[in-house]
Coordinates of C-alpha atoms and ligand atoms in Angstrom, one line a residue:
M103 CA 14.2 26.7 15.3
N104 CA 12.6 30.0 15.3
M105 CA 11.9 31.8 12.2
S106 CA 14.8 34.2 12.5
S107 CA 17.3 31.3 13.0
L108 CA 15.7 29.5 10.0
S109 CA 17.0 32.1 7.5
T110 CA 20.7 31.7 8.9
I111 CA 20.3 28.0 9.2
S112 CA 19.3 27.6 5.6
T113 CA 22.0 29.7 4.5
G114 CA 24.5 27.4 6.4
M115 CA 22.7 24.3 4.8
L116 CA 23.0 25.8 1.4
S117 CA 26.7 26.3 1.7
R118 CA 27.1 22.7 3.0
L119 CA 25.2 21.5 -0.1
D120 CA 27.5 23.7 -2.2
A121 CA 30.5 22.1 -0.5
L122 CA 29.2 18.6 -1.1
A123 CA 28.6 19.5 -4.7
T124 CA 32.2 20.3 -5.2
V125 CA 33.1 16.6 -4.3
S126 CA 32.9 15.1 -7.7
E127 CA 34.7 12.6 -9.9
S128 CA 34.3 15.1 -12.9
R129 CA 35.5 18.6 -13.5
N130 CA 32.3 18.8 -15.7
G131 CA 29.4 18.5 -13.2
L132 CA 28.7 16.5 -10.2
T133 CA 29.1 12.8 -10.2
R134 CA 30.0 10.9 -7.0
R135 CA 29.7 7.1 -7.3
Y136 CA 29.9 4.3 -4.5
L137 CA 33.3 3.6 -3.1
T138 CA 35.2 6.2 -4.9
S139 CA 37.8 8.7 -3.2
Q140 CA 34.9 11.2 -3.6
H141 CA 32.7 8.9 -1.5
R142 CA 35.3 9.0 1.1
E143 CA 35.8 12.6 0.9
A144 CA 32.0 13.2 1.3
N145 CA 31.8 10.8 4.2
D146 CA 34.7 12.6 5.9
L147 CA 32.9 16.0 5.5
V148 CA 29.4 14.7 6.6
G149 CA 31.1 13.0 9.5
D150 CA 32.6 16.2 10.7
W151 CA 29.3 18.0 10.3
M152 CA 27.7 15.2 12.5
R153 CA 30.3 15.5 15.1
E154 CA 29.8 19.3 15.4
A155 CA 26.1 18.6 15.8
G156 CA 26.8 16.4 19.0
M157 CA 26.7 13.0 17.4
R158 CA 29.0 10.0 17.8
V159 CA 30.0 9.1 14.2
H160 CA 31.0 5.7 12.6
E161 CA 31.1 4.3 9.1
D162 CA 29.4 0.8 8.8
A163 CA 30.6 -2.1 6.7
V164 CA 29.0 -1.1 3.6
G165 CA 30.2 2.6 3.6
N166 CA 27.2 4.3 5.2
I167 CA 28.2 7.2 7.4
I168 CA 26.1 7.3 10.6
G169 CA 25.8 9.9 13.4
R170 CA 24.1 8.9 16.6
Y171 CA 22.6 11.4 18.9
E172 CA 21.9 9.7 22.2
G173 CA 18.4 10.0 23.9
A174 CA 17.6 11.0 27.5
R175 CA 18.4 7.2 28.3
E176 CA 21.7 5.7 27.0
D177 CA 21.1 2.9 24.4
A178 CA 17.6 3.8 23.7
A179 CA 16.0 2.6 20.5
A180 CA 16.6 5.1 17.6
L181 CA 14.6 7.1 15.2
L182 CA 16.6 6.7 11.8
I183 CA 16.7 9.9 9.7
G184 CA 18.6 9.7 6.4
S185 CA 19.1 9.9 2.7
H186 CA 21.8 9.2 0.3
L187 CA 25.2 10.8 -0.5
D188 CA 25.9 9.2 -3.8
T189 CA 24.7 10.8 -7.0
V190 CA 23.9 10.0 -10.6
V191 CA 26.1 11.1 -13.4
M192 CA 25.8 15.0 -14.0
A193 CA 23.6 15.1 -11.0
G194 CA 21.9 18.0 -9.3
K195 CA 23.2 18.9 -5.8
Y196 CA 20.0 18.3 -3.7
D197 CA 18.9 14.7 -4.7
G198 CA 19.8 12.8 -1.5
M199 CA 22.3 15.3 0.0
L200 CA 19.3 17.7 1.2
G201 CA 17.8 15.0 3.5
V202 CA 21.3 14.3 5.1
V203 CA 22.1 17.9 5.6
T204 CA 18.7 18.9 6.9
A205 CA 18.8 15.9 9.4
I206 CA 22.1 17.0 10.7
E207 CA 20.9 20.6 11.1
C208 CA 17.8 19.3 13.0
V209 CA 20.0 17.4 15.4
H210 CA 22.3 20.3 15.8
D211 CA 19.4 22.5 16.9
L212 CA 18.3 20.0 19.5
H213 CA 22.1 20.0 20.7
R214 CA 22.3 23.7 20.8
R215 CA 19.2 23.7 23.0
G216 CA 20.4 20.9 25.0
I217 CA 17.4 18.9 24.2
R218 CA 17.5 15.1 24.5
M219 CA 14.6 13.1 23.1
P220 CA 13.2 9.9 24.8
F221 CA 14.7 8.0 21.8
A222 CA 18.1 8.2 20.1
I223 CA 18.4 9.7 16.7
E224 CA 20.6 8.2 14.0
V225 CA 21.3 10.2 11.0
V226 CA 22.5 8.1 8.0
G227 CA 24.2 9.2 4.9
F228 CA 23.6 6.1 2.7
A229 CA 26.5 5.1 0.5
D230 CA 24.9 3.9 -2.6
E231 CA 21.2 4.6 -3.6
E232 CA 21.5 5.5 -7.3
G233 CA 23.3 2.3 -8.2
V234 CA 25.4 3.9 -10.9
R235 CA 28.6 2.1 -10.3
F236 CA 27.5 -1.4 -9.9
Q237 CA 24.0 -1.2 -11.6
S238 CA 22.1 -2.1 -8.6
T239 CA 20.4 0.3 -6.1
Y240 CA 19.7 0.7 -2.4
L241 CA 23.0 -1.0 -1.4
G242 CA 23.6 1.0 1.8
S243 CA 19.9 0.9 3.0
R244 CA 19.6 -2.8 2.1
A245 CA 22.6 -3.6 4.1
I246 CA 21.2 -1.7 7.2
A247 CA 17.8 -3.5 6.6
G248 CA 19.6 -6.8 6.6
T249 CA 18.5 -7.5 2.8
F250 CA 21.8 -7.0 1.2
R251 CA 22.2 -9.5 -1.8
K252 CA 25.6 -11.1 -1.5
E253 CA 25.8 -12.1 -5.1
L254 CA 26.2 -8.3 -5.9
L255 CA 29.7 -8.5 -4.5
E256 CA 30.7 -10.1 -7.7
A257 CA 29.1 -7.3 -9.8
R258 CA 31.7 -5.5 -11.8
D259 CA 32.0 -1.8 -12.6
M260 CA 32.9 -0.2 -15.8
D261 CA 36.6 -0.8 -15.1
D262 CA 35.9 -4.5 -14.5
M263 CA 36.3 -4.1 -10.7
T264 CA 34.1 -6.3 -8.4
M265 CA 32.2 -4.6 -5.6
A266 CA 34.2 -6.8 -3.2
D267 CA 37.5 -5.4 -4.5
A268 CA 36.1 -1.9 -4.4
L269 CA 35.0 -2.4 -0.7
R270 CA 38.6 -3.7 0.1
A271 CA 40.2 -0.6 -1.7
F272 CA 37.9 1.6 0.3
G273 CA 39.2 0.1 3.5
L274 CA 36.1 -2.2 4.3
D275 CA 35.8 -6.0 4.4
P276 CA 33.1 -7.5 2.2
D277 CA 32.8 -10.4 4.8
Q278 CA 31.7 -8.0 7.4
I279 CA 28.6 -6.6 5.4
D280 CA 26.2 -8.4 7.7
T281 CA 27.3 -6.3 10.7
A282 CA 25.8 -3.2 9.0
A283 CA 22.4 -4.8 9.6
K284 CA 20.1 -3.3 12.4
R285 CA 17.9 -5.1 14.6
P286 CA 14.1 -4.1 14.3
E287 CA 14.0 -3.7 18.1
D288 CA 16.8 -1.1 17.9
V289 CA 14.7 1.4 15.8
I290 CA 11.4 3.1 16.4
G291 CA 10.8 4.3 12.7
Y292 CA 12.5 6.1 9.7
L293 CA 12.2 9.5 8.2
E294 CA 13.5 10.8 4.9
L295 CA 13.2 14.3 3.6
H296 CA 13.9 14.6 -0.2
I297 CA 13.2 16.9 -3.1
E298 CA 10.0 15.9 -4.9
Q299 CA 11.9 15.5 -8.2
G300 CA 8.5 16.1 -9.8
P301 CA 6.0 19.1 -10.5
V302 CA 3.1 18.5 -8.1
L303 CA 4.1 20.7 -5.0
E304 CA 5.0 23.5 -7.5
S305 CA 1.7 23.2 -9.3
M306 CA 0.0 23.3 -5.8
D307 CA 2.3 26.3 -4.7
E308 CA 3.2 24.3 -1.5
P309 CA 6.8 24.2 -0.2
V310 CA 6.5 20.6 1.4
G311 CA 4.3 17.6 1.0
V312 CA 3.8 14.0 2.7
V313 CA 4.7 11.1 0.6
T314 CA 1.9 8.2 0.5
A315 CA 3.9 5.4 -1.3
I316 CA 7.0 4.7 -3.2
A317 CA 6.7 3.3 -6.7
G318 CA 8.1 -0.3 -7.3
A319 CA 10.8 -0.6 -9.9
T320 CA 12.7 -3.2 -11.9
R321 CA 16.0 -2.6 -13.5
R322 CA 17.5 -4.9 -16.0
V323 CA 20.7 -5.1 -18.1
V324 CA 20.3 -6.5 -21.7
I325 CA 23.0 -7.8 -24.0
L326 CA 22.4 -8.2 -27.7
S327 CA 25.0 -10.1 -29.7
G328 CA 25.1 -10.0 -33.4
V329 CA 28.0 -10.1 -35.7
A330 CA 30.6 -7.2 -36.1
G331 CA 31.4 -6.7 -39.8
H332 CA 32.8 -4.3 -42.3
A333 CA 30.5 -1.2 -42.9
G334 CA 31.6 -0.9 -46.4
T335 CA 31.2 -4.4 -47.6
V336 CA 28.2 -6.2 -45.8
P337 CA 25.0 -5.9 -47.7
M338 CA 22.1 -4.5 -45.6
G339 CA 20.2 -7.7 -45.9
H340 CA 23.1 -9.7 -44.5
R341 CA 23.7 -7.9 -41.4
Q342 CA 23.2 -9.1 -37.7
D343 CA 23.5 -5.5 -36.4
A344 CA 23.3 -5.3 -32.7
L345 CA 22.6 -1.6 -32.5
L346 CA 19.5 -1.7 -34.7
A347 CA 18.3 -4.6 -32.7
A348 CA 18.8 -2.5 -29.6
A349 CA 17.1 0.5 -31.1
E350 CA 14.1 -1.6 -32.0
C351 CA 14.0 -2.9 -28.3
A352 CA 14.2 0.5 -27.0
L353 CA 11.1 1.5 -28.9
A354 CA 9.4 -1.6 -27.5
V355 CA 10.3 -0.5 -24.0
E356 CA 8.8 2.9 -24.6
E357 CA 5.5 1.4 -26.0
V358 CA 4.9 -1.1 -23.1
A359 CA 5.0 1.8 -20.6
A360 CA 3.3 4.4 -22.8
K361 CA 0.1 2.3 -23.1
R362 CA -0.2 2.0 -19.4
T363 CA -1.2 4.9 -16.9
H364 CA 1.4 5.8 -14.3
C365 CA 3.8 3.4 -15.7
V366 CA 7.2 4.7 -17.0
A367 CA 10.2 3.1 -18.6
T368 CA 13.6 4.3 -19.6
V369 CA 16.7 3.0 -21.5
G370 CA 19.2 5.3 -19.8
R371 CA 22.5 3.5 -20.7
M372 CA 23.7 2.0 -23.9
E373 CA 27.1 0.7 -24.7
V374 CA 27.9 -0.2 -28.3
A375 CA 30.8 -2.6 -29.2
P376 CA 33.2 -2.4 -30.8
G377 CA 32.2 1.2 -31.2
A378 CA 34.0 2.3 -34.4
T379 CA 32.5 4.3 -37.3
N380 CA 33.3 1.7 -40.0
V381 CA 32.3 -1.4 -38.0
I382 CA 28.9 -3.0 -37.8
P383 CA 28.0 -3.2 -34.1
G384 CA 28.5 -6.6 -32.9
S385 CA 27.2 -6.2 -29.5
V386 CA 25.2 -3.8 -27.4
T387 CA 24.5 -3.6 -23.7
F388 CA 21.8 -1.4 -22.5
S389 CA 19.6 -0.8 -19.4
I390 CA 15.9 -1.0 -18.9
D391 CA 14.4 1.0 -15.8
I392 CA 10.6 0.3 -15.5
R393 CA 8.3 1.5 -12.8
A394 CA 4.6 1.9 -12.1
D395 CA 2.3 3.0 -9.3
E396 CA 0.9 -0.6 -9.1
D397 CA 3.2 -3.7 -9.0
V398 CA 0.9 -5.7 -11.1
K399 CA 1.0 -3.1 -13.9
R400 CA 4.9 -3.2 -13.9
I401 CA 4.8 -7.1 -13.8
E402 CA 2.3 -7.1 -16.8
A403 CA 4.5 -4.6 -18.7
L404 CA 7.6 -6.9 -18.3
A405 CA 5.5 -9.8 -19.2
E406 CA 4.5 -8.2 -22.6
L407 CA 8.1 -6.9 -23.1
D408 CA 10.0 -10.1 -22.7
P409 CA 8.8 -12.1 -25.8
W410 CA 8.9 -9.0 -27.7
L411 CA 12.5 -8.4 -27.1
A412 CA 13.2 -12.1 -28.0
K413 CA 11.3 -11.7 -31.3
I414 CA 13.3 -8.7 -32.2
A415 CA 16.6 -10.4 -31.4
D416 CA 15.6 -13.5 -33.4
K417 CA 14.4 -11.4 -36.5
R418 CA 17.9 -9.7 -36.5
G419 CA 20.0 -12.7 -36.0
C420 CA 21.2 -11.6 -32.6
T421 CA 21.2 -13.5 -29.3
L422 CA 19.7 -12.0 -26.3
T423 CA 20.6 -12.1 -22.6
V424 CA 18.4 -10.3 -19.9
E425 CA 19.6 -9.9 -16.2
T426 CA 17.4 -8.5 -13.6
V427 CA 19.8 -6.4 -11.3
H428 CA 17.2 -4.6 -9.2
E429 CA 13.6 -5.4 -8.2
A430 CA 11.5 -3.8 -5.6
N431 CA 7.8 -3.6 -5.0
S432 CA 6.1 -0.4 -4.2
V433 CA 6.2 0.5 -0.6
A434 CA 3.5 2.3 1.4
C435 CA 4.6 4.9 3.9
A436 CA 3.2 4.2 7.4
P437 CA -0.1 6.1 8.1
W438 CA 1.1 6.5 11.7
I439 CA 4.2 8.4 10.7
A440 CA 2.4 10.2 7.7
G441 CA 0.0 11.5 10.2
Q442 CA 2.8 13.1 12.3
I443 CA 4.2 14.7 9.2
E444 CA 0.8 16.1 8.3
A445 CA 0.3 17.5 11.7
A446 CA 3.8 19.2 11.4
I447 CA 2.8 20.6 8.0
A448 CA -0.6 21.8 9.2
T449 CA 1.0 23.8 11.9
N450 CA 2.5 26.0 9.2
E451 CA -1.0 27.0 7.9
S452 CA 0.3 25.0 4.9
R453 CA -2.2 22.8 3.0
V454 CA -1.3 19.1 3.5
V455 CA -0.3 17.8 0.0
R456 CA -0.4 14.0 -0.1
L457 CA 1.7 12.6 -3.1
P458 CA 3.2 9.3 -4.3
S459 CA 6.9 9.1 -5.2
G460 CA 7.8 8.0 -8.8
A461 CA 11.3 8.1 -7.7
G462 CA 12.9 5.3 -5.7
H463 CA 14.3 6.1 -2.2
D464 CA 16.2 4.4 0.6
A465 CA 13.0 4.5 2.5
A466 CA 11.7 1.7 0.2
A467 CA 14.6 -0.5 1.4
I468 CA 14.5 0.5 5.0
A469 CA 10.8 -0.4 5.0
D470 CA 11.9 -4.1 5.3
L471 CA 13.5 -3.1 8.7
T472 CA 11.0 -0.5 10.2
D473 CA 8.0 1.6 9.2
V474 CA 9.0 4.7 7.1
G475 CA 7.6 8.2 6.5
M476 CA 8.9 10.8 3.9
I477 CA 8.7 14.5 3.4
F478 CA 9.0 16.1 -0.1
V479 CA 10.3 19.5 -0.7
R480 CA 9.3 21.5 -3.8
C481 CA 12.1 21.7 -6.4
A482 CA 12.0 24.1 -9.4
G483 CA 10.1 22.7 -12.4
G484 CA 10.4 19.2 -10.8
I485 CA 13.7 19.0 -12.4
S486 CA 16.2 16.4 -11.1
H487 CA 18.9 14.1 -12.2
N488 CA 20.1 17.3 -13.9
P489 CA 22.6 19.9 -13.0
D490 CA 19.7 22.3 -13.3
E491 CA 18.0 20.8 -10.1
F492 CA 17.2 23.8 -7.9
I493 CA 15.6 24.6 -4.5
T494 CA 15.1 28.0 -2.7
E495 CA 16.4 28.9 0.6
S496 CA 12.9 29.4 1.9
D497 CA 11.9 25.9 0.9
I498 CA 14.9 24.5 2.6
A499 CA 13.9 26.3 5.8
A500 CA 10.4 25.1 5.3
G501 CA 11.5 21.4 5.1
A502 CA 13.9 21.8 7.9
E503 CA 11.2 23.3 10.0
V504 CA 8.6 20.4 9.4
L505 CA 11.3 17.7 9.8
L506 CA 12.3 19.2 13.2
R507 CA 8.8 19.4 14.5
V508 CA 8.1 15.8 13.5
I509 CA 11.2 14.8 15.5
E510 CA 10.3 16.9 18.5
N511 CA 6.8 15.5 18.7
F512 CA 7.6 12.0 17.5
Q513 CA 5.4 9.4 19.1
P514 CA 6.2 5.7 18.4
E515 CA 3.3 3.6 16.8
D516 CA 2.5 1.7 20.0
G517 CA 2.1 5.2 21.4
S518 CA 4.3 4.0 24.3
C519 CA 4.6 6.8 26.6
L520 CA 8.1 7.6 26.1
M521 CA 9.9 9.4 28.9
D522 CA 9.5 13.1 28.5
K523 CA 12.3 14.7 26.6
T524 CA 14.8 16.5 28.8
Ligands
HGY79 O1 16.0 6.1 -9.7 C1 15.5 6.6 -8.7 O2 14.3 6.8 -8.6 C2 16.3 7.2 -7.6 O3 16.8 8.4 -7.9 N1 17.4 6.3 -7.3
MN80 MN1 18.1 10.1 -7.7
MN81 MN1 17.4 10.5 -4.5

């Protein structure tokens, strides 16, 4: 890509991101969950773009959309490049989608110039990274890494539908999930370009940066069961109010994180039952998301929190159940890939900013299959998981330029003297 083409390319990429942002379950903002008709519509749209870029396209057994651009030699091992196409609720339009649209644009540029690399390239639009529908994340990337947890097929969504039934309704066969797994010998590495979702690049006045590590995370679902009762007749001292117990638990979640550096914890979802103004809440289900830059810190925080939640529940006459629905240790990005990203950034006379990711990414799951590297692109105010998520056209172009330069100069770890590109 030369500079003049970059501006047209980034305009094209922006219009694709805008098109994807219209594929939403809601008229009020962008929400696109796993295995919905909007997931199908997004896969169809992205699949068309992949074909236009010269790729052969297929959808795997878990719902990832994958485009393959052959190398100079048929059936060569592939460089995987991807990100996710699902979103959170009321999402921004760049989280995940930017990485997929940029990867497609880079392959399209190679295709326009008739360039074949010594390796194949597979662009992956992961089906479910956010984990909104079934409360567990990295479903698409774990299936490709061969680490999908089959017990999740029985997880139920808010409409009480199991993942297995949702896969069937989507046209997939849950018994075939294993076929999505790739063999390590068939891949040479993984790259992911993603918005930073934090303030560092903006504070350094740099458009792109190289990710050093991805924070570990634990996600839990907690159910507190008290006694529903009449709001007008039960004296305060006689209540087993599940919501007040949950409220105290949420403050405990905040405290165990706030006292530790680079440790964050969030209660992002809470359902109150039966949910009537004049009924004392009998049961509350809420989520806990806790992360830290070091795994030992996250584990210590959880070890402090568990007895604390039990004590609160007991004091308030509630029973407590806690289920861990996701657990991932922190993942280091491979220095041999990060070094190639740094070289690509340095070519732009840009300072090389190295930064950890507090957000989770599919790269963390793919790291069980192959080494990974990530490129961060600046986003306004570091705002994300919010409709105000914003990125400039010039930063989109800067990200695309760096990603393409990494691809065109990519050398596998063993430095195997790959055939020259043609
Ligand atoms: O939650 C995360 O960090 C990511 O957006 N899934
Ligand atoms: Mn996200
Ligand atoms: Mn993301």
